[in-house]
Short mmCIF file of C-alpha atoms in Angstrom, two decimals:
data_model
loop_
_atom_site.label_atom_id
_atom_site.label_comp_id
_atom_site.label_asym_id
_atom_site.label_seq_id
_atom_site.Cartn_x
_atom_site.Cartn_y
_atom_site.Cartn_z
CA UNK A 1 0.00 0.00 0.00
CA UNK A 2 1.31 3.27 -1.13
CA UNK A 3 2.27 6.59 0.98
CA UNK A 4 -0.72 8.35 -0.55
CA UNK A 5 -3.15 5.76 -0.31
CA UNK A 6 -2.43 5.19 3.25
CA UNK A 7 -2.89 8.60 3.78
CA UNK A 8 -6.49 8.86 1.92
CA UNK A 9 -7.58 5.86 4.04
CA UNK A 10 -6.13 7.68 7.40
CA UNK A 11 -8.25 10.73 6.11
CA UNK A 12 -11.49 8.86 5.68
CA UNK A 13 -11.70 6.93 8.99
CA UNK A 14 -11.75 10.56 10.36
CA UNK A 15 -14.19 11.34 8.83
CA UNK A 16 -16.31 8.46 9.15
CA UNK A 17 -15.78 8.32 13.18
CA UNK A 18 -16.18 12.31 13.01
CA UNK A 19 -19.80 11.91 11.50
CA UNK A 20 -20.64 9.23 13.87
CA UNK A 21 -19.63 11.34 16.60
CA UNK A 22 -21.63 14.10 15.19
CA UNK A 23 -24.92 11.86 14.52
CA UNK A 24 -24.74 10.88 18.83
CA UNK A 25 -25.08 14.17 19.83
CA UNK A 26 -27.60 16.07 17.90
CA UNK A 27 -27.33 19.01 20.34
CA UNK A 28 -24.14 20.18 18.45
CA UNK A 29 -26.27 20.19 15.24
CA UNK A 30 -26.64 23.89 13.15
CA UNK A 31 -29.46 25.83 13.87
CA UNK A 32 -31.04 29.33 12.44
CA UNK A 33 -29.67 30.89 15.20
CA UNK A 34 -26.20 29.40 15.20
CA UNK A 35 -26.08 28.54 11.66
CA UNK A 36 -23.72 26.79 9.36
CA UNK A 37 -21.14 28.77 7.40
CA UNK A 38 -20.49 29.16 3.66
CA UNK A 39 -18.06 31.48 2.41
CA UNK A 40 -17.91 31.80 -1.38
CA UNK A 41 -14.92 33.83 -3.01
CA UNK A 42 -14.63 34.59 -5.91
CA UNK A 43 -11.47 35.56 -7.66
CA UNK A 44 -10.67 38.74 -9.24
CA UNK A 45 -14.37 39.19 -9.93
CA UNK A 46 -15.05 43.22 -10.63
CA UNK A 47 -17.38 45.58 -8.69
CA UNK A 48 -19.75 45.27 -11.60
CA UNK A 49 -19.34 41.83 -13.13
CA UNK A 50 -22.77 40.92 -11.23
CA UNK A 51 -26.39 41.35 -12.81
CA UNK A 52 -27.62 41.81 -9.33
CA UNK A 53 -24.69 44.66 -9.20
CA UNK A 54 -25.88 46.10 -12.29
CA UNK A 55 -24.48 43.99 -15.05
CA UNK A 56 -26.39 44.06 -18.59
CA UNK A 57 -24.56 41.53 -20.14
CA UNK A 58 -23.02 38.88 -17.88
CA UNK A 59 -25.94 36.04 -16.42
CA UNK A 60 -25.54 35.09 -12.78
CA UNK A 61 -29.00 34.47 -11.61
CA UNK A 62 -28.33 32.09 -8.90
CA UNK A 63 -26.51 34.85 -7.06
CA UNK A 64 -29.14 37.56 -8.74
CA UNK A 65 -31.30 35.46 -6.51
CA UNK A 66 -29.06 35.53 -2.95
CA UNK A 67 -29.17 39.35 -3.32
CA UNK A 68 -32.55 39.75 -4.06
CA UNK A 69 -33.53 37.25 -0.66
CA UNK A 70 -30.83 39.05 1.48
CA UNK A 71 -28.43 41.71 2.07
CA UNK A 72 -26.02 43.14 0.02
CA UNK A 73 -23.89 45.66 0.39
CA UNK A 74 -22.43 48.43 -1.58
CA UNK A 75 -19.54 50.12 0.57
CA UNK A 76 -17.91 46.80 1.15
CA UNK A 77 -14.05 46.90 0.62
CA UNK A 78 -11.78 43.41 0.13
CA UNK A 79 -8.77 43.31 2.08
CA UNK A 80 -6.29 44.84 -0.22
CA UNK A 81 -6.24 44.55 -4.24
CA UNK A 82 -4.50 41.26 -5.22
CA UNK A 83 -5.18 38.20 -4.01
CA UNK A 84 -2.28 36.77 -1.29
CA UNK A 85 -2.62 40.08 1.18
CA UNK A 86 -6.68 40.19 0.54
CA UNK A 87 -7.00 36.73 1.73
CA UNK A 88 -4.79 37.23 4.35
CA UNK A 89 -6.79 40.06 5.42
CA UNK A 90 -10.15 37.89 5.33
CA UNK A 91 -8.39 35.00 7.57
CA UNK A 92 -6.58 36.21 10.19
CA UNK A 93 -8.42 39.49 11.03
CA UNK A 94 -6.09 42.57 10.28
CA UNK A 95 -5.64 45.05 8.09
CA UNK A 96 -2.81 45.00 5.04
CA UNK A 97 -0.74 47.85 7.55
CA UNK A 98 -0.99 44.90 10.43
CA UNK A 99 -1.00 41.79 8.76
CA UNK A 100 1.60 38.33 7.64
CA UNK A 101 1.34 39.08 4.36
CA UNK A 102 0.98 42.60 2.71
CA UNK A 103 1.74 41.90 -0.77
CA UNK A 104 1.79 38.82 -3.30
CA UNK A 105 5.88 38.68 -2.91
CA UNK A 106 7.48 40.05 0.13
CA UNK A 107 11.00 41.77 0.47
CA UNK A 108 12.87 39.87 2.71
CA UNK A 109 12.48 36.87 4.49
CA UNK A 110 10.11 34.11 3.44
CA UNK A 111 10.53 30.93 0.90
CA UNK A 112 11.74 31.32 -3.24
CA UNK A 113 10.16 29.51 -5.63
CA UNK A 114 8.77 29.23 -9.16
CA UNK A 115 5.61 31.18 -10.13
CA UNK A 116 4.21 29.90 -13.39
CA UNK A 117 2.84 33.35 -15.16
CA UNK A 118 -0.49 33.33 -17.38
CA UNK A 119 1.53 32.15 -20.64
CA UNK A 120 3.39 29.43 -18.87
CA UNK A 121 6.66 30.53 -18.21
CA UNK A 122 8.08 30.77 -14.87
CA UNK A 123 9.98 33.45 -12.84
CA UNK A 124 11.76 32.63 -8.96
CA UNK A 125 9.96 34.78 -6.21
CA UNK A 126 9.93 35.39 -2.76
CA UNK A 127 6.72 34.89 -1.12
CA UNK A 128 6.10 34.93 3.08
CA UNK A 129 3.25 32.71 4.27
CA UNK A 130 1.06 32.08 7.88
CA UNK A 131 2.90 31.01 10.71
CA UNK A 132 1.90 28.94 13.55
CA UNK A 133 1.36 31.60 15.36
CA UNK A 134 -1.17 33.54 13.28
CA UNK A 135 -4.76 32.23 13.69
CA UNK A 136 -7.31 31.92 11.30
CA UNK A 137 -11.12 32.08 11.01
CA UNK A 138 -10.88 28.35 11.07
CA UNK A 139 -8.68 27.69 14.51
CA UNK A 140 -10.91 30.36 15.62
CA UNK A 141 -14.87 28.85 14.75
CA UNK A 142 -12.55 25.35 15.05
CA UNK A 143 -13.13 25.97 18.94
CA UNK A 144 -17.07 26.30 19.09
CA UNK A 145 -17.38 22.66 17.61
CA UNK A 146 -17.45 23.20 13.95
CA UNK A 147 -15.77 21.15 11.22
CA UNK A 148 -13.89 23.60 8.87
CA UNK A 149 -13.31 22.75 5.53
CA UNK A 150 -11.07 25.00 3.10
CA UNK A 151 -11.82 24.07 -0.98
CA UNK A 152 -9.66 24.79 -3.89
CA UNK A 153 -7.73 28.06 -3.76
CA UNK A 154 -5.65 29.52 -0.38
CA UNK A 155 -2.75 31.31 -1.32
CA UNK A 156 -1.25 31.83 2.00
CA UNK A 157 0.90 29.00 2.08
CA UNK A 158 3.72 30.92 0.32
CA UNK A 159 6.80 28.32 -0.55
CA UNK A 160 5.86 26.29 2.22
CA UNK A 161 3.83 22.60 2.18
CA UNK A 162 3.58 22.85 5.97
CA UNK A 163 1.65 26.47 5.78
CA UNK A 164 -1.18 24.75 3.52
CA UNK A 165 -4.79 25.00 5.25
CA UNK A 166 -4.63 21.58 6.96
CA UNK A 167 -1.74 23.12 9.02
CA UNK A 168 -3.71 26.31 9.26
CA UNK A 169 -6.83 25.45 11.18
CA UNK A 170 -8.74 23.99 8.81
CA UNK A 171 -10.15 20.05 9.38
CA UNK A 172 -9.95 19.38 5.55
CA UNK A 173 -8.58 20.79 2.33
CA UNK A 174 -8.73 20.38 -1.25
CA UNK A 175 -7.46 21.98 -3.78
CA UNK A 176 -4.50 23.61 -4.95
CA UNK A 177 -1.12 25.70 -3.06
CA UNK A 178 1.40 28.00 -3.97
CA UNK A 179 3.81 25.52 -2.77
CA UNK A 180 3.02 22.49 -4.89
CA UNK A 181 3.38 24.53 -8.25
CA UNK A 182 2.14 21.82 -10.72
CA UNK A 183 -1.15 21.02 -8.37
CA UNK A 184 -2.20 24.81 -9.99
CA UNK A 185 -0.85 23.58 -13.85
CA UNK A 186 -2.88 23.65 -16.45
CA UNK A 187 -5.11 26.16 -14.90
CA UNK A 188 -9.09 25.51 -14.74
CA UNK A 189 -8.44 21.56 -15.99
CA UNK A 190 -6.01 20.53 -13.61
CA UNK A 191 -5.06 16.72 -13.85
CA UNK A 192 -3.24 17.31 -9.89
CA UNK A 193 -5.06 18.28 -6.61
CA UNK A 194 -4.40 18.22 -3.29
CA UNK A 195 -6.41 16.13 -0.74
CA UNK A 196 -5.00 17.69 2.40
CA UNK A 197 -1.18 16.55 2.31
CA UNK A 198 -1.62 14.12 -0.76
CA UNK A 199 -1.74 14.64 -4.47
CA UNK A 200 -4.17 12.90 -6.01
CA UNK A 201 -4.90 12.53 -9.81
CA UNK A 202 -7.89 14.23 -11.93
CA UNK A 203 -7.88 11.43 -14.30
CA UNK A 204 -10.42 12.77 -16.86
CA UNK A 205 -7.61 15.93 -17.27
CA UNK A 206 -5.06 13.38 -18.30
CA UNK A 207 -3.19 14.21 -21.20
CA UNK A 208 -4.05 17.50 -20.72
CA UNK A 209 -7.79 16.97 -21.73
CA UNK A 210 -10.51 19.32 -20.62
CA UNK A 211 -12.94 17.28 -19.36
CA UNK A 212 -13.46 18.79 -15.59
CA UNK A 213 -13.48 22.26 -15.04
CA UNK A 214 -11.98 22.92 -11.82
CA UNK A 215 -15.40 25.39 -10.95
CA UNK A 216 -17.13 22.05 -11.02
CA UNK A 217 -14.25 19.88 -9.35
CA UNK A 218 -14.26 22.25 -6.52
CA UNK A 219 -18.34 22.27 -6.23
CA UNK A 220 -18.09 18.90 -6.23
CA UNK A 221 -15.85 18.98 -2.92
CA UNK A 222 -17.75 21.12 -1.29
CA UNK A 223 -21.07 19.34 -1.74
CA UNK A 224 -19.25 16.08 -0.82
CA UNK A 225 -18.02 18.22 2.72
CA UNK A 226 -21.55 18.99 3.40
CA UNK A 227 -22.96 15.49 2.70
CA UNK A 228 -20.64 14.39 5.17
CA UNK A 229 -21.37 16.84 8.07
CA UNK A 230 -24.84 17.49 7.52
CA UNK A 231 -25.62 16.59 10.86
CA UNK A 232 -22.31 18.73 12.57
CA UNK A 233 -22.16 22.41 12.61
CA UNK A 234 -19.71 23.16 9.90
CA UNK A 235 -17.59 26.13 7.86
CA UNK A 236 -17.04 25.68 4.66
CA UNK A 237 -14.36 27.95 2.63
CA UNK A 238 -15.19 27.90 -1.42
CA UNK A 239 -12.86 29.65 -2.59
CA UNK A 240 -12.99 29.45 -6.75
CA UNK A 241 -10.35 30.55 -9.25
CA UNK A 242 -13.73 32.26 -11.16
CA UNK A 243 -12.81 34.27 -13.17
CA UNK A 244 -8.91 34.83 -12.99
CA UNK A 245 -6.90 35.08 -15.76
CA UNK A 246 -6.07 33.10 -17.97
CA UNK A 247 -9.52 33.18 -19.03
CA UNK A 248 -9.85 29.24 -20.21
CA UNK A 249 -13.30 27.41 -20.57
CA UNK A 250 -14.50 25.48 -23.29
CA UNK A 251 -18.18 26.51 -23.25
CA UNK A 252 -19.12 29.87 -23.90
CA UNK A 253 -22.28 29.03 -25.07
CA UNK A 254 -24.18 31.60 -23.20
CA UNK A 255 -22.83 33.79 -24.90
CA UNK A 256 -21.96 32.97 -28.35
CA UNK A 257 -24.84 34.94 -30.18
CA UNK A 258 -22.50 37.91 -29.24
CA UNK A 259 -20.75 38.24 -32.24
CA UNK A 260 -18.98 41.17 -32.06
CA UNK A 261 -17.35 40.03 -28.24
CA UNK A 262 -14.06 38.80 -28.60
CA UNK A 263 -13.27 35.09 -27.10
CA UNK A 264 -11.67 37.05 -24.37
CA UNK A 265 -14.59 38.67 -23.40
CA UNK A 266 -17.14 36.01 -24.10
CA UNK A 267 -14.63 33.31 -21.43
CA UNK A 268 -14.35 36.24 -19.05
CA UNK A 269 -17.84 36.46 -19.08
CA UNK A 270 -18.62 32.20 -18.94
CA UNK A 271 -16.64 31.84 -15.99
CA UNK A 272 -18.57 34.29 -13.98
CA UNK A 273 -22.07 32.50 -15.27
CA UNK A 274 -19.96 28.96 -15.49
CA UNK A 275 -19.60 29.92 -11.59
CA UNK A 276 -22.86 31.47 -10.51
CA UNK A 277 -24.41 27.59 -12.26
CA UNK A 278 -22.49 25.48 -9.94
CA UNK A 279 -23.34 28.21 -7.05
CA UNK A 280 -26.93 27.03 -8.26
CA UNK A 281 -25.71 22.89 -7.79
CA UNK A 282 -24.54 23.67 -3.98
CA UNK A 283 -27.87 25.73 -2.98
CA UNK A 284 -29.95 23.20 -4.71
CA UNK A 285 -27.60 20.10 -2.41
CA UNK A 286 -28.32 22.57 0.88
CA UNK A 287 -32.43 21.92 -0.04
CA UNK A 288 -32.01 18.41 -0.61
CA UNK A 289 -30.44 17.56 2.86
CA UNK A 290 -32.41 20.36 4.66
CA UNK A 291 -30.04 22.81 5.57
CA UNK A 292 -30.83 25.54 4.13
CA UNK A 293 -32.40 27.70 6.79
CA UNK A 294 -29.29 26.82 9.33
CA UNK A 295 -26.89 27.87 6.68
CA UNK A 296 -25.37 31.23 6.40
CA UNK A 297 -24.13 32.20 2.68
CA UNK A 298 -21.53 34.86 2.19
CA UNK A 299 -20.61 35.92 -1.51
CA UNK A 300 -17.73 38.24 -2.07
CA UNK A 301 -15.01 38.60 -4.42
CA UNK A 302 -11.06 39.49 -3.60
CA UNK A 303 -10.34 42.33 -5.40
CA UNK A 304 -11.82 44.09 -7.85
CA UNK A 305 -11.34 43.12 -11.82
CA UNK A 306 -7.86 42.41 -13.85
CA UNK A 307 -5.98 44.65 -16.44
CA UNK A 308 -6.46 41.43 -18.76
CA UNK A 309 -10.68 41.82 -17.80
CA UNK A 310 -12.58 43.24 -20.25
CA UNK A 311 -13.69 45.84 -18.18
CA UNK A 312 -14.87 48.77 -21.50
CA UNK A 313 -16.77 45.76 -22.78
CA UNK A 314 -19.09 44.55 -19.80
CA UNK A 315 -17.99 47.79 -17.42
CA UNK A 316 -16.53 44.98 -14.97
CA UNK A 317 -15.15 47.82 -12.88
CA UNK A 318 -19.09 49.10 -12.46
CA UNK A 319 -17.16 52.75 -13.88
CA UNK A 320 -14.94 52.91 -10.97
CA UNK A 321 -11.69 54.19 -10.95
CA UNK A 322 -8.86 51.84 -10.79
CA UNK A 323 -8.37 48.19 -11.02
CA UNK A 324 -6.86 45.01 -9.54
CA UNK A 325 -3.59 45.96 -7.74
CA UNK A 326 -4.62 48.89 -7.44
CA UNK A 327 -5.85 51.28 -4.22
CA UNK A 328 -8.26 53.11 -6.16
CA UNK A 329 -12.62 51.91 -5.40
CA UNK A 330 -11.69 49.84 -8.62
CA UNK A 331 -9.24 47.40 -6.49
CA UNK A 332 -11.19 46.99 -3.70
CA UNK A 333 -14.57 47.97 -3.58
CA UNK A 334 -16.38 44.19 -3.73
CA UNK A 335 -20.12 43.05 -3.91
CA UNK A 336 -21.06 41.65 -0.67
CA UNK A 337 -23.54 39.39 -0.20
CA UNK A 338 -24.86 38.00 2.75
CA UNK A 339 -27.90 35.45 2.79
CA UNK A 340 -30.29 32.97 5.10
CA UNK A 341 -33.64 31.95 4.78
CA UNK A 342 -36.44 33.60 7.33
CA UNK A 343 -33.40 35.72 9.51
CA UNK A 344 -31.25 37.65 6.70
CA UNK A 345 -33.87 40.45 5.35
CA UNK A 346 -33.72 41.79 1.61
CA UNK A 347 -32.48 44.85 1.26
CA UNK A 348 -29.17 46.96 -0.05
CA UNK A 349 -26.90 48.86 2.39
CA UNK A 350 -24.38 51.05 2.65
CA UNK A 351 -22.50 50.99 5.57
CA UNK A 352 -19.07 50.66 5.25
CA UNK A 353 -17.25 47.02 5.74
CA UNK A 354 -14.17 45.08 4.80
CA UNK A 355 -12.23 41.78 5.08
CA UNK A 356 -11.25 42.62 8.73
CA UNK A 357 -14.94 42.47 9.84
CA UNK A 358 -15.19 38.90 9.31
CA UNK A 359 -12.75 37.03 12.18
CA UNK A 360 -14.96 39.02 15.21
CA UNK A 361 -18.33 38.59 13.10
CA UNK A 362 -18.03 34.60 12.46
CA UNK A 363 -16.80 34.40 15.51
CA UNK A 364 -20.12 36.20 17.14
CA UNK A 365 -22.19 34.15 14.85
CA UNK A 366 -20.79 31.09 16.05
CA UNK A 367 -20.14 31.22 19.41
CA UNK A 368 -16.14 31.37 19.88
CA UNK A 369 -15.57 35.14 20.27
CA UNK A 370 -12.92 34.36 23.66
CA UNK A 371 -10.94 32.33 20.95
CA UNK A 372 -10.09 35.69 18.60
CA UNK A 373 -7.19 37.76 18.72
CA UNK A 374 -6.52 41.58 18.61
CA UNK A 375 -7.97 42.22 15.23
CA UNK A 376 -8.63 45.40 13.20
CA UNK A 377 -12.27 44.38 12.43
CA UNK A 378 -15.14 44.82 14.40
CA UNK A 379 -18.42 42.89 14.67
CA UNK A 380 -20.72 43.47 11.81
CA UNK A 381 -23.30 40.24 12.38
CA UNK A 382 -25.93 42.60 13.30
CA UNK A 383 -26.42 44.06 9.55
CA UNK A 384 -27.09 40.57 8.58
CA UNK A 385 -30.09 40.39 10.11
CA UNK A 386 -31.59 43.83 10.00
CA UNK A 387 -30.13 45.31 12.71
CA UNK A 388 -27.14 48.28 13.17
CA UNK A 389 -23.81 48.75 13.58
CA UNK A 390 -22.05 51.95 13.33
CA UNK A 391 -19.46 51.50 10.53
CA UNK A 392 -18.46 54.56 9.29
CA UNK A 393 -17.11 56.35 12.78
CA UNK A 394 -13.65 54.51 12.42
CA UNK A 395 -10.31 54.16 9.84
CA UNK A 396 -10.23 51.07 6.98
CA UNK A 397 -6.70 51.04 6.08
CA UNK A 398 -5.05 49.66 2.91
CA UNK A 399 -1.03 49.83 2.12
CA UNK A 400 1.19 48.07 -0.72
CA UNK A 401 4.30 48.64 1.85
CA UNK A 402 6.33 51.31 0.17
CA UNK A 403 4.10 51.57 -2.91
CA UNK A 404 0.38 52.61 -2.12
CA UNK A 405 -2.00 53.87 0.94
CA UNK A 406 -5.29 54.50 1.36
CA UNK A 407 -7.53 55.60 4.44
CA UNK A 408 -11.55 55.58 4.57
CA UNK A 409 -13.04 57.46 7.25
CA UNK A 410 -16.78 58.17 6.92
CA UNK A 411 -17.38 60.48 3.41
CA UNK A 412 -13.48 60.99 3.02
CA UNK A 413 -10.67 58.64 1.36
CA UNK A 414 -7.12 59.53 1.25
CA UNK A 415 -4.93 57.49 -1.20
CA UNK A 416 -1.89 57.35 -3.50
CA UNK A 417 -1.11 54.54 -5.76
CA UNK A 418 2.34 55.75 -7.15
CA UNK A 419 5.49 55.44 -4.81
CA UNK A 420 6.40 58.76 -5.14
CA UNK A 421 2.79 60.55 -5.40
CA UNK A 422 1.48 62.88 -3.20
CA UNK A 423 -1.76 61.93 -1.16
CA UNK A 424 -5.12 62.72 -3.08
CA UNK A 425 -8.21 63.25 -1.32
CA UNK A 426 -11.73 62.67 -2.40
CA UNK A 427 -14.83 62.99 -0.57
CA UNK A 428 -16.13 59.51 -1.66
CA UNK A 429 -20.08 59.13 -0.68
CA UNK A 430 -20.42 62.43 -3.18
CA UNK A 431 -17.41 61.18 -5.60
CA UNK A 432 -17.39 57.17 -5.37
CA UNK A 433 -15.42 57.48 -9.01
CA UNK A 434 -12.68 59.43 -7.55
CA UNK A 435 -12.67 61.88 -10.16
CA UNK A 436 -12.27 65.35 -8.10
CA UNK A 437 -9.22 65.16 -5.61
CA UNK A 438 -9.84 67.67 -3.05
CA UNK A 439 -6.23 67.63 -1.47
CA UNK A 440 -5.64 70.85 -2.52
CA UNK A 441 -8.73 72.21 -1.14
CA UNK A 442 -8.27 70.42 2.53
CA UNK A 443 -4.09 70.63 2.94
CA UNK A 444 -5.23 70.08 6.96
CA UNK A 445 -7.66 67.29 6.53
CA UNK A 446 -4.60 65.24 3.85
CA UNK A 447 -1.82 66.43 6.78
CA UNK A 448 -4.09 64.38 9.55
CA UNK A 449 -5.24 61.72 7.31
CA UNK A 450 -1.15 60.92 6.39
CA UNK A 451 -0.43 61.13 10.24
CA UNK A 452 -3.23 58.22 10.77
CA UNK A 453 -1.78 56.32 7.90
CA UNK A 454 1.40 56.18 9.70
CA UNK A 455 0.34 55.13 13.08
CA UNK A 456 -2.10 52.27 10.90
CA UNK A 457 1.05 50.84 9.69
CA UNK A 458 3.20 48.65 11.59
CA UNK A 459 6.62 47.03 11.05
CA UNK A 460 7.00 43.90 9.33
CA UNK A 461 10.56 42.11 9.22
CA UNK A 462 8.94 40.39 5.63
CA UNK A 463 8.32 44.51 4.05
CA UNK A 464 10.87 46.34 5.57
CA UNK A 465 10.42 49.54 4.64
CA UNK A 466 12.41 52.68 6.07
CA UNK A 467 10.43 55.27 7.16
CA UNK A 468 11.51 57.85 4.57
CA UNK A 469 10.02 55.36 2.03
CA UNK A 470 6.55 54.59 3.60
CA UNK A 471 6.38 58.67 2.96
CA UNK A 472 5.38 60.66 -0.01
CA UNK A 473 7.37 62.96 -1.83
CA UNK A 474 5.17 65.95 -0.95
CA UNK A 475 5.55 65.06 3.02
CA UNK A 476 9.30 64.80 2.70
CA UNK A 477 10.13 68.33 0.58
CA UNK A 478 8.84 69.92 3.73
CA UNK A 479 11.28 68.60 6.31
#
């Protein structure tokens, strides 16, 4: 008997003795009021790539339908604007000023390895990754009794196998890590996947066929984690690749009566409806066992859209300024979707939320607030279910260390995207395209806003940058 194989069986007797555990105490069971959790990310999805966000062209009626049955909202910011530091945000609580990992490759410190680019080739990078020491959503809700699950993408682990989410907090993981660089390779069809610490073969992608999508590969492991725990309390992460470049899917028939779209724009566009169908396969497996009404569903993308999206096309960036990688509304403004059955209410609001949030608001939800950490979120569980929080009396920070800032407090937003750049100013509830910078106008209001941005960020012996650096050019011809 093999290494892997051994290792397979090892995971399925604990799961097996899990359930049965589970099934002998029906106390520990989900309820409305202390629901299951489902997380769905999507990846690199824009501010207005969403019918339900206003959308003409691209179909996603299965999330059309979450919004119009619960509560989205339309001041809600992702962690930062690429993926590694956004997610980081999301998992451990802090803001991209206070967190691990505060940009896709980090400065000092970490693991090297190969990154395999869009077109195929590869490039050595430094990447840092979660420690031990930094708890997640998952160690966190882990304590109240729920089985965790994280599905397909993480990108967290950096270089290292022992930083994948297995190691992390979470029970059980499939999908794909930074660290194993062909269990990512060929993108969308992949013929390797991990299975917590074992790589395991997609054997209908052999030969590099494209048989199974890896939307519907990673649908399918989620439904399976949900068949298994139906009767435990559970959080499931779903975190698709949907719809990250390279933009590769065989069936574009939804769209193919659009002629004049190019094949870039028409697979942009099938990935996001591709997506929102198998979204449709795991609310339709929550009916089917009866667990819909004790599930919580939370839909929100990473960042906003890519410079590869076809954003003049199908207005991906909803007209906002800015894009992925980018500081700008356009980077990280993200729909936000919150939804269950007979507690969530319908209806659109604006207060103003981000990644932060969720550590000390799934924690509230499921009862294991003593297990969270210092975090630079509050909890917002009360807007899911009609009531208030006050969200706009406090700072949301953003930094690329070095590179970009950005501060939100209330109507204002200070931010720079250039190295060098002075701070602009907009006055954001009035100006949400950032079109009329107002630093000029309010020299005091910049001054204090650059003071706060300082204070927000904190060391970090993986972005070492010297204070002179972490400055603009307009702050420094002064001294």
């Amino acid at each position: 008997m093999g290494k892997e194989t051994k290792q397979i069986l090892l995971t399925l007797s604990a799961m097996i003795t899990q359930q049965a555990t589970a099934a002998e105490h029906p106390e520990q069971q989900a309820t409305p009021e202390r629901p299951n959790i489902i997380f769905i990310l999507a990846d690199d999805m824009g501010y207005g790539d969403l019918s339900c966000y206003g959308n003409r062209y691209i179909k996603t009626p299965n999330i059309d339908r979450l919004a119009a049955t619960g509560t989205s909202f339309t001041q809600a910011y992702a962690g930062s604007g690429i993926s590694s530091p956004s997610r980081c945000s999301l998992m451990t609580g802090r803001n991209s000023g206070n967190s691990r990992i505060r940009d896709n490759q980090c400065y000092a410190g970490g693991l090297t390895g190969l990154k395999i680019n869009p077109k195929g080739d590869t490039t050595i990078v430094r990447r840092a990754n979660l420690l031990p020491q930094d708890t997640t959503i998952a160690t966190v809700i882990g304590t109240a009794g729920y089985r965790t699950c994280l599905v397909n993408k993480w990108h967290l682990d950096g270089y290292d196998p022992g930083s994948a989410p297995n190691h992390r907090g979470f029970d059980e993981f499939y999908g794909w890590t930074i660290s194993t660089v062909h269990s990512n390779s060929p993108y969308y069809y992949p013929y390797y996947r991990l299975w917590g610490d074992s790589l395991i073969h997609i054997e209908e992608n052999a030969h590099d066929a494209h048989v199974r999508h890896n939307t519907e590969i990673s649908t399918d492991d989620a439904i399976a984690f949900i068949h298994r725990n139906k009767h435990n309390p559970f959080f499931l992460f779903l975190g698709y690749d949907a719809p990250h470049e390279p933009y590769n899917i065989d069936d574009t028939s939804w769209y193919d009566e659009h002629g004049e779209w190019s094949m870039n724009t028409k697979r942009y566009a099938a990935l996001v409806t591709h997506m929102d169908y198998h979204i449709g396969r795991l609310l339709g497996a929550l009916d089917n066992l009866g667990l819909r009404e004790n599930t919580l569903i939370i839909f929100a993308s990473d960042n906003g859209a890519a410079v590869m999206a076809p954003i003049s096309e199908l207005n991906c960036h909803a007209g906002l300024k800015g894009r992925k990688g980018q500081l700008y509304e356009g980077g990280i403004k993200v729909p936000l979707i919150v939804n269950q059955p007979e507690r969530v209410p319908a209806r659109q609001i604006s207060n103003q939320v981000y990644f932060p949030d969720f550590m000390p608001t799934l924690a509230a939800l499921t009862g294991s607030e003593k297990a969270v950490p210092q975090t630079d979120g509050i909890d917002i569980s009360p807007l899911f279910f009609g009531g208030e929080v006050d969200t706009d009396n406090r700072y949301l920070y953003w930094e690329f260390p070095g590179k970009q800032r950005a501060l939100r407090y209330g109507e204002w937003k200070c931010v720079t995207v250039k190295k060098d750049a002075p701070l602009e100013l907009y006055r954001i509830t009035d100006d949400p395209r950032e079109e009329h910078n107002l630093a000029s106008e309010f020299p005091e209001k910049v001054k204090a806003f650059d003071e706060i941005m300082h204070r927000m960020h904190k060391p970090s012996e993986n972005y070492p940058i010297p204070e002179d650096e972490q400055t603009p050019k307009a702050k420094k011809k002064k001294k």
